[in-house]
Amino acid sequence: MGQPLVVRDVETLREKLAAARERGLRVGLVPTMGALHDGHLALVREARRRAQLVVVTIFVNPTQFGPNEDFTRYPRTLEADVARCAGEGVDLIFAPSDPSVLYPPGEETRLRVSTTSQHLEGAFRPTHFEGVATICAKLFLVAGPSVAVFGRKDYQQLRVVSRMARDLFLPVEIVPCPTQREADGLARSSRNVYLSADDRAKARAIPTGLAAAVRAFEAGERHVDALLARVRAPIEAVATSIDYVALANADSVVPFPAGSMIDDRAVLAVAVRFGSTRLIDNVVLGEERGPADVVAG
Ligand code: PAF
């Protein structure tokens, strides 16, 4: 397979993709922050199924990190990422040479997606989704994709971006891709590289807890507290701390109150710390799961 074209500025990106669209090619976009793993490659394959020209963006977006988060230490591995994209036949990589390419001096516009951003991740990372919605809108506007593919591991992000694209009438289809998991069930994430061997072993409690709740749900359990208890038990035994274990409406991502019963479809989401590493994961209850999205027990 050929090498992808690596573009570092907005003008060249616009020019190349306008030319492709004029030739009648559908553009498929895979937004990433790099440190590409097999989960990202599944997004690339999904984009390839739906578009003739596949663009991967690699940009560690400063506006989605809070002041005490891992922006500076986030893994930056451009050379390896380009090689992985080449192996998947990616046509073009947009890797801005500097944050000012997408945030020029003096820019000040931010997008806020109200309800969907408010809870779960939003409660712990108050400016995170403003940064995500803003960068995704910028990427959609400069690349003009017909489809953009997002992983379901970042479930709330998927909902926020879908809502934003719909509310702004952006002509892009947001395509969800199942969470990719390691053999023991841990969701693939660029942040897994931060885990010590001991914490990596403990992190298996996340898929174990989610799987226990899935089994209870499938056996008819609908009480929020009972389902959450199934998830919490194995995680509490080993985690450094838990930010949240929540059951929320699968569309609005608004949590069901304690003591209530859930609908037939709900997202069960967790954010857990092992050492200084924060991991998120989720499963949608009441939904058919494909083989890649089955949480190991
Ligand atoms: O999921 C990510 O890697 C990022 O949040 C995204 C969508 C690329 C926006 O920076």
Coordinates of C-alpha atoms and ligand atoms in Angstrom, one line a residue:
M1 CA 0.0 0.0 0.0
G2 CA 1.2 3.6 -0.7
Q3 CA 2.2 6.1 2.0
P4 CA -0.6 8.5 3.1
L5 CA -0.1 12.1 2.2
V6 CA 0.7 14.0 5.4
V7 CA -0.8 17.5 5.5
R8 CA 0.2 20.0 8.2
D9 CA -1.9 23.1 7.4
V10 CA -5.6 23.9 6.7
E11 CA -5.2 25.5 3.3
T12 CA -3.5 22.4 1.8
L13 CA -6.1 20.1 3.4
R14 CA -9.0 22.1 2.0
E15 CA -7.4 22.1 -1.5
K16 CA -6.7 18.4 -1.6
L17 CA -10.2 17.4 -0.3
A18 CA -12.0 19.9 -2.5
A19 CA -10.3 18.3 -5.5
A20 CA -11.2 14.8 -4.3
R21 CA -14.9 15.8 -3.8
E22 CA -14.9 17.3 -7.3
R23 CA -13.8 13.9 -8.6
G24 CA -16.9 12.5 -6.9
L25 CA -15.1 10.8 -4.0
R26 CA -16.8 10.5 -0.6
V27 CA -14.5 11.6 2.2
G28 CA -14.5 9.5 5.4
L29 CA -13.0 11.2 8.5
V30 CA -11.4 9.5 11.5
P31 CA -10.6 12.2 14.1
T32 CA -7.9 11.0 16.6
M33 CA -5.3 12.4 19.0
G34 CA -2.7 9.9 17.7
A35 CA -0.9 7.1 19.6
L36 CA -2.9 4.9 17.3
H37 CA -3.9 1.4 18.5
D38 CA -6.0 -1.4 17.1
G39 CA -9.2 0.4 18.2
H40 CA -8.3 3.4 15.9
L41 CA -7.6 1.0 13.1
A42 CA -11.1 -0.4 13.4
L43 CA -12.4 3.1 13.0
V44 CA -10.3 3.5 9.8
R45 CA -11.7 0.2 8.4
E46 CA -15.2 1.4 9.1
A47 CA -14.5 4.7 7.3
R48 CA -13.1 2.7 4.4
R49 CA -16.3 0.7 4.1
R50 CA -18.3 4.0 3.8
A51 CA -16.0 6.3 1.8
Q52 CA -13.5 6.3 -1.1
L53 CA -11.0 8.7 0.5
V54 CA -10.1 8.1 4.1
V55 CA -8.6 10.9 6.2
V56 CA -7.2 10.4 9.7
T57 CA -6.6 13.5 11.8
I58 CA -3.9 13.4 14.4
F59 CA -4.1 16.4 16.8
V60 CA -3.7 16.5 20.6
N61 CA -6.4 19.0 21.1
P62 CA -5.5 21.4 24.0
T63 CA -9.0 22.8 24.6
Q64 CA -10.4 19.4 25.7
F65 CA -7.8 19.0 28.6
G66 CA -8.4 20.6 32.0
P67 CA -5.6 22.5 33.7
N68 CA -4.4 19.4 35.8
E69 CA -4.9 16.8 33.1
D70 CA -2.4 15.0 30.9
F71 CA -2.1 17.3 27.9
T72 CA 1.7 17.7 28.1
R73 CA 2.4 14.0 28.7
Y74 CA -0.2 12.6 26.3
P75 CA 1.7 10.2 24.0
R76 CA 2.8 11.8 20.7
T77 CA 4.0 9.1 18.2
L78 CA 3.5 10.6 14.8
E79 CA 6.1 8.5 12.9
A80 CA 4.6 5.2 14.2
D81 CA 1.1 6.5 13.6
V82 CA 1.9 7.3 9.9
A83 CA 3.2 3.7 9.6
R84 CA 0.1 2.2 11.0
C85 CA -2.1 4.4 8.7
A86 CA 0.0 3.3 5.7
G87 CA -0.7 -0.3 6.7
E88 CA -4.4 0.4 6.6
G89 CA -4.3 2.2 3.2
V90 CA -5.3 5.6 4.7
D91 CA -5.1 8.2 1.9
L92 CA -4.4 11.4 3.9
I93 CA -3.3 12.3 7.4
F94 CA -4.0 15.8 8.7
A95 CA -1.5 16.4 11.5
P96 CA -1.4 20.2 12.2
S97 CA 2.2 21.3 12.7
D98 CA 1.2 23.3 15.8
P99 CA -2.0 24.0 17.8
S100 CA -2.1 27.5 16.3
V101 CA -3.0 25.9 12.9
L102 CA -6.5 25.1 14.3
Y103 CA -6.5 27.8 17.1
P104 CA -4.9 30.8 15.4
P105 CA -3.9 33.7 17.8
G106 CA -6.9 35.7 18.9
E107 CA -9.5 33.0 18.1
E108 CA -12.1 32.7 20.9
T109 CA -15.1 30.7 19.6
R110 CA -16.2 27.6 21.6
L111 CA -19.2 25.4 21.2
R112 CA -21.4 24.2 24.1
V113 CA -23.7 21.2 23.9
S114 CA -25.8 21.7 27.0
T115 CA -27.6 18.7 28.4
T116 CA -25.6 15.9 26.8
S117 CA -22.3 17.4 28.1
Q118 CA -23.5 18.0 31.6
H119 CA -23.2 14.8 33.5
L120 CA -20.8 11.8 33.9
E121 CA -17.5 13.0 32.2
G122 CA -18.9 16.6 32.1
A123 CA -19.3 16.7 35.9
F124 CA -15.6 15.8 36.3
R125 CA -14.2 17.6 33.3
P126 CA -16.3 20.8 33.0
T127 CA -14.6 22.2 29.9
H128 CA -13.9 18.9 28.2
F129 CA -16.8 18.6 25.8
E130 CA -16.7 22.2 24.9
G131 CA -13.2 21.5 23.6
V132 CA -14.3 18.2 21.8
A133 CA -17.4 19.9 20.2
T134 CA -15.3 22.8 19.0
I135 CA -12.4 20.8 17.5
C136 CA -14.8 18.3 15.8
A137 CA -16.8 21.2 14.3
K138 CA -13.5 22.8 13.0
L139 CA -12.4 19.4 11.6
F140 CA -15.8 18.9 9.9
L141 CA -15.7 22.4 8.4
V142 CA -12.2 22.2 7.1
A143 CA -12.4 18.6 5.8
G144 CA -16.0 18.4 4.6
P145 CA -16.4 14.7 5.2
S146 CA -19.5 12.8 4.2
V147 CA -19.0 10.5 7.2
A148 CA -17.0 10.7 10.4
V149 CA -16.3 7.6 12.6
F150 CA -16.2 7.6 16.4
G151 CA -15.5 4.8 18.9
R152 CA -18.3 3.9 21.3
K153 CA -15.7 3.7 24.1
D154 CA -16.1 7.4 24.4
Y155 CA -19.9 7.1 24.4
Q156 CA -20.7 10.5 25.8
Q157 CA -18.4 12.1 23.2
L158 CA -20.2 10.2 20.5
R159 CA -23.5 11.6 21.7
V160 CA -22.2 15.1 22.1
V161 CA -20.7 15.2 18.6
S162 CA -23.8 13.7 17.1
R163 CA -26.0 16.3 18.8
M164 CA -23.6 19.1 17.7
A165 CA -23.6 18.0 14.1
R166 CA -27.4 17.7 14.0
D167 CA -28.0 21.0 15.8
L168 CA -25.7 22.8 13.4
F169 CA -27.1 21.1 10.3
L170 CA -23.6 19.9 9.4
P171 CA -23.9 17.5 6.4
V172 CA -21.9 14.7 7.9
E173 CA -23.1 11.3 9.1
I174 CA -21.7 10.4 12.5
V175 CA -20.9 6.6 12.5
P176 CA -20.4 4.8 15.8
C177 CA -17.9 1.9 15.9
P178 CA -18.0 -0.8 18.6
T179 CA -15.5 -0.6 21.5
Q180 CA -12.4 -2.6 20.7
R181 CA -11.1 -4.7 23.7
E182 CA -8.0 -6.6 24.7
A183 CA -8.2 -10.4 25.1
D184 CA -9.2 -10.0 28.8
G185 CA -11.9 -7.4 28.0
L186 CA -10.1 -4.1 28.9
A187 CA -11.2 -1.5 26.4
R188 CA -8.4 -0.3 24.1
S189 CA -7.2 3.2 24.9
S190 CA -4.2 5.3 24.2
R191 CA -4.0 5.9 28.0
N192 CA -3.5 2.1 28.8
V193 CA 0.2 2.7 28.2
Y194 CA 0.3 4.7 31.4
L195 CA -0.7 1.7 33.5
S196 CA 1.9 -0.2 35.6
A197 CA 1.8 -4.0 35.3
D198 CA 0.0 -4.2 38.6
D199 CA -2.6 -1.6 37.7
R200 CA -3.1 -3.2 34.3
A201 CA -4.0 -6.4 36.0
K202 CA -6.4 -4.6 38.4
A203 CA -8.0 -2.7 35.5
R204 CA -9.6 -5.9 34.4
A205 CA -12.1 -5.3 37.2
I206 CA -13.8 -2.8 34.8
P207 CA -15.0 -5.3 32.2
T208 CA -15.7 -7.8 34.9
G209 CA -18.0 -5.3 36.6
L210 CA -19.7 -4.3 33.4
A211 CA -20.2 -8.0 32.4
A212 CA -21.8 -8.7 35.8
A213 CA -24.3 -5.9 35.2
V214 CA -25.0 -7.1 31.7
R215 CA -25.8 -10.6 33.0
A216 CA -28.1 -9.2 35.7
F217 CA -29.9 -7.0 33.1
E218 CA -30.3 -9.9 30.8
A219 CA -31.8 -11.9 33.7
G220 CA -34.4 -9.1 34.1
E221 CA -32.9 -6.8 36.7
R222 CA -34.0 -3.1 36.1
H223 CA -33.3 -1.5 39.5
V224 CA -30.6 1.2 39.1
D225 CA -29.1 0.6 42.5
A226 CA -28.9 -3.2 42.0
L227 CA -27.3 -2.9 38.6
L228 CA -24.8 -0.3 39.8
A229 CA -23.9 -2.5 42.8
R230 CA -22.9 -5.3 40.3
V231 CA -20.5 -3.0 38.6
R232 CA -19.0 -1.4 41.7
A233 CA -18.3 -4.5 43.7
P234 CA -15.2 -5.8 41.7
I235 CA -14.0 -2.3 40.9
E236 CA -14.1 -1.0 44.5
A237 CA -12.0 -4.0 45.6
V238 CA -9.0 -2.9 43.5
A239 CA -9.3 0.7 42.1
T240 CA -7.4 3.7 43.5
S241 CA -10.6 5.7 43.2
I242 CA -13.9 5.8 41.3
D243 CA -15.0 9.1 39.7
Y244 CA -18.4 7.6 38.7
V245 CA -20.4 4.5 38.0
A246 CA -23.6 5.6 36.4
L247 CA -26.6 4.5 34.5
A248 CA -27.9 7.1 32.1
N249 CA -30.4 7.6 29.3
A250 CA -28.7 6.3 26.2
D251 CA -29.5 9.4 24.1
S252 CA -29.4 12.4 26.5
V253 CA -26.8 10.8 28.8
V254 CA -28.8 12.2 31.8
P255 CA -28.4 9.7 34.8
F256 CA -31.3 7.8 36.2
P257 CA -31.8 8.8 39.9
A258 CA -30.9 6.4 42.7
G259 CA -33.9 4.3 43.6
S260 CA -35.4 4.4 40.1
M261 CA -35.8 1.7 37.4
I262 CA -34.2 2.0 34.0
D263 CA -35.8 1.9 30.6
D264 CA -35.1 -1.0 28.3
R265 CA -32.1 0.9 26.9
A266 CA -29.6 2.7 29.1
V267 CA -25.8 3.4 29.1
L268 CA -23.8 2.0 32.0
A269 CA -20.7 4.1 32.2
V270 CA -17.7 4.2 34.5
A271 CA -14.6 6.4 35.1
V272 CA -12.1 4.8 37.4
R273 CA -8.5 5.6 38.5
F274 CA -5.7 3.1 38.8
G275 CA -2.7 5.0 40.2
S276 CA -2.7 8.2 38.3
T277 CA -4.4 6.7 35.2
R278 CA -8.0 7.5 34.6
L279 CA -9.9 4.9 32.5
I280 CA -13.4 5.1 31.1
D281 CA -15.6 2.4 29.7
N282 CA -19.3 1.7 29.1
V283 CA -21.8 -0.7 27.8
V284 CA -25.3 0.0 26.4
L285 CA -27.8 -2.3 28.1
G286 CA -30.7 -3.4 26.0
E287 CA -28.8 -3.4 22.7
E288 CA -27.6 -6.2 20.5
R289 CA -23.9 -6.5 20.8
G290 CA -21.6 -7.6 18.0
P291 CA -18.6 -9.9 18.7
A292 CA -16.2 -7.0 19.1
D293 CA -18.3 -5.3 21.6
V294 CA -19.0 -8.2 24.0
V295 CA -17.6 -7.4 27.5
A296 CA -15.5 -10.3 28.7
G297 CA -16.9 -11.8 31.9
Ligands
PAF1 O1 -11.5 10.8 20.9 C1 -10.5 11.5 20.7 O2 -9.4 11.1 20.4 C2 -10.7 13.0 20.7 O3 -11.6 13.4 21.7 C3 -11.2 13.6 19.4 C4 -12.5 13.1 18.9 C5 -10.1 13.3 18.3 C6 -11.2 15.1 19.4 O4 -10.0 15.7 19.8

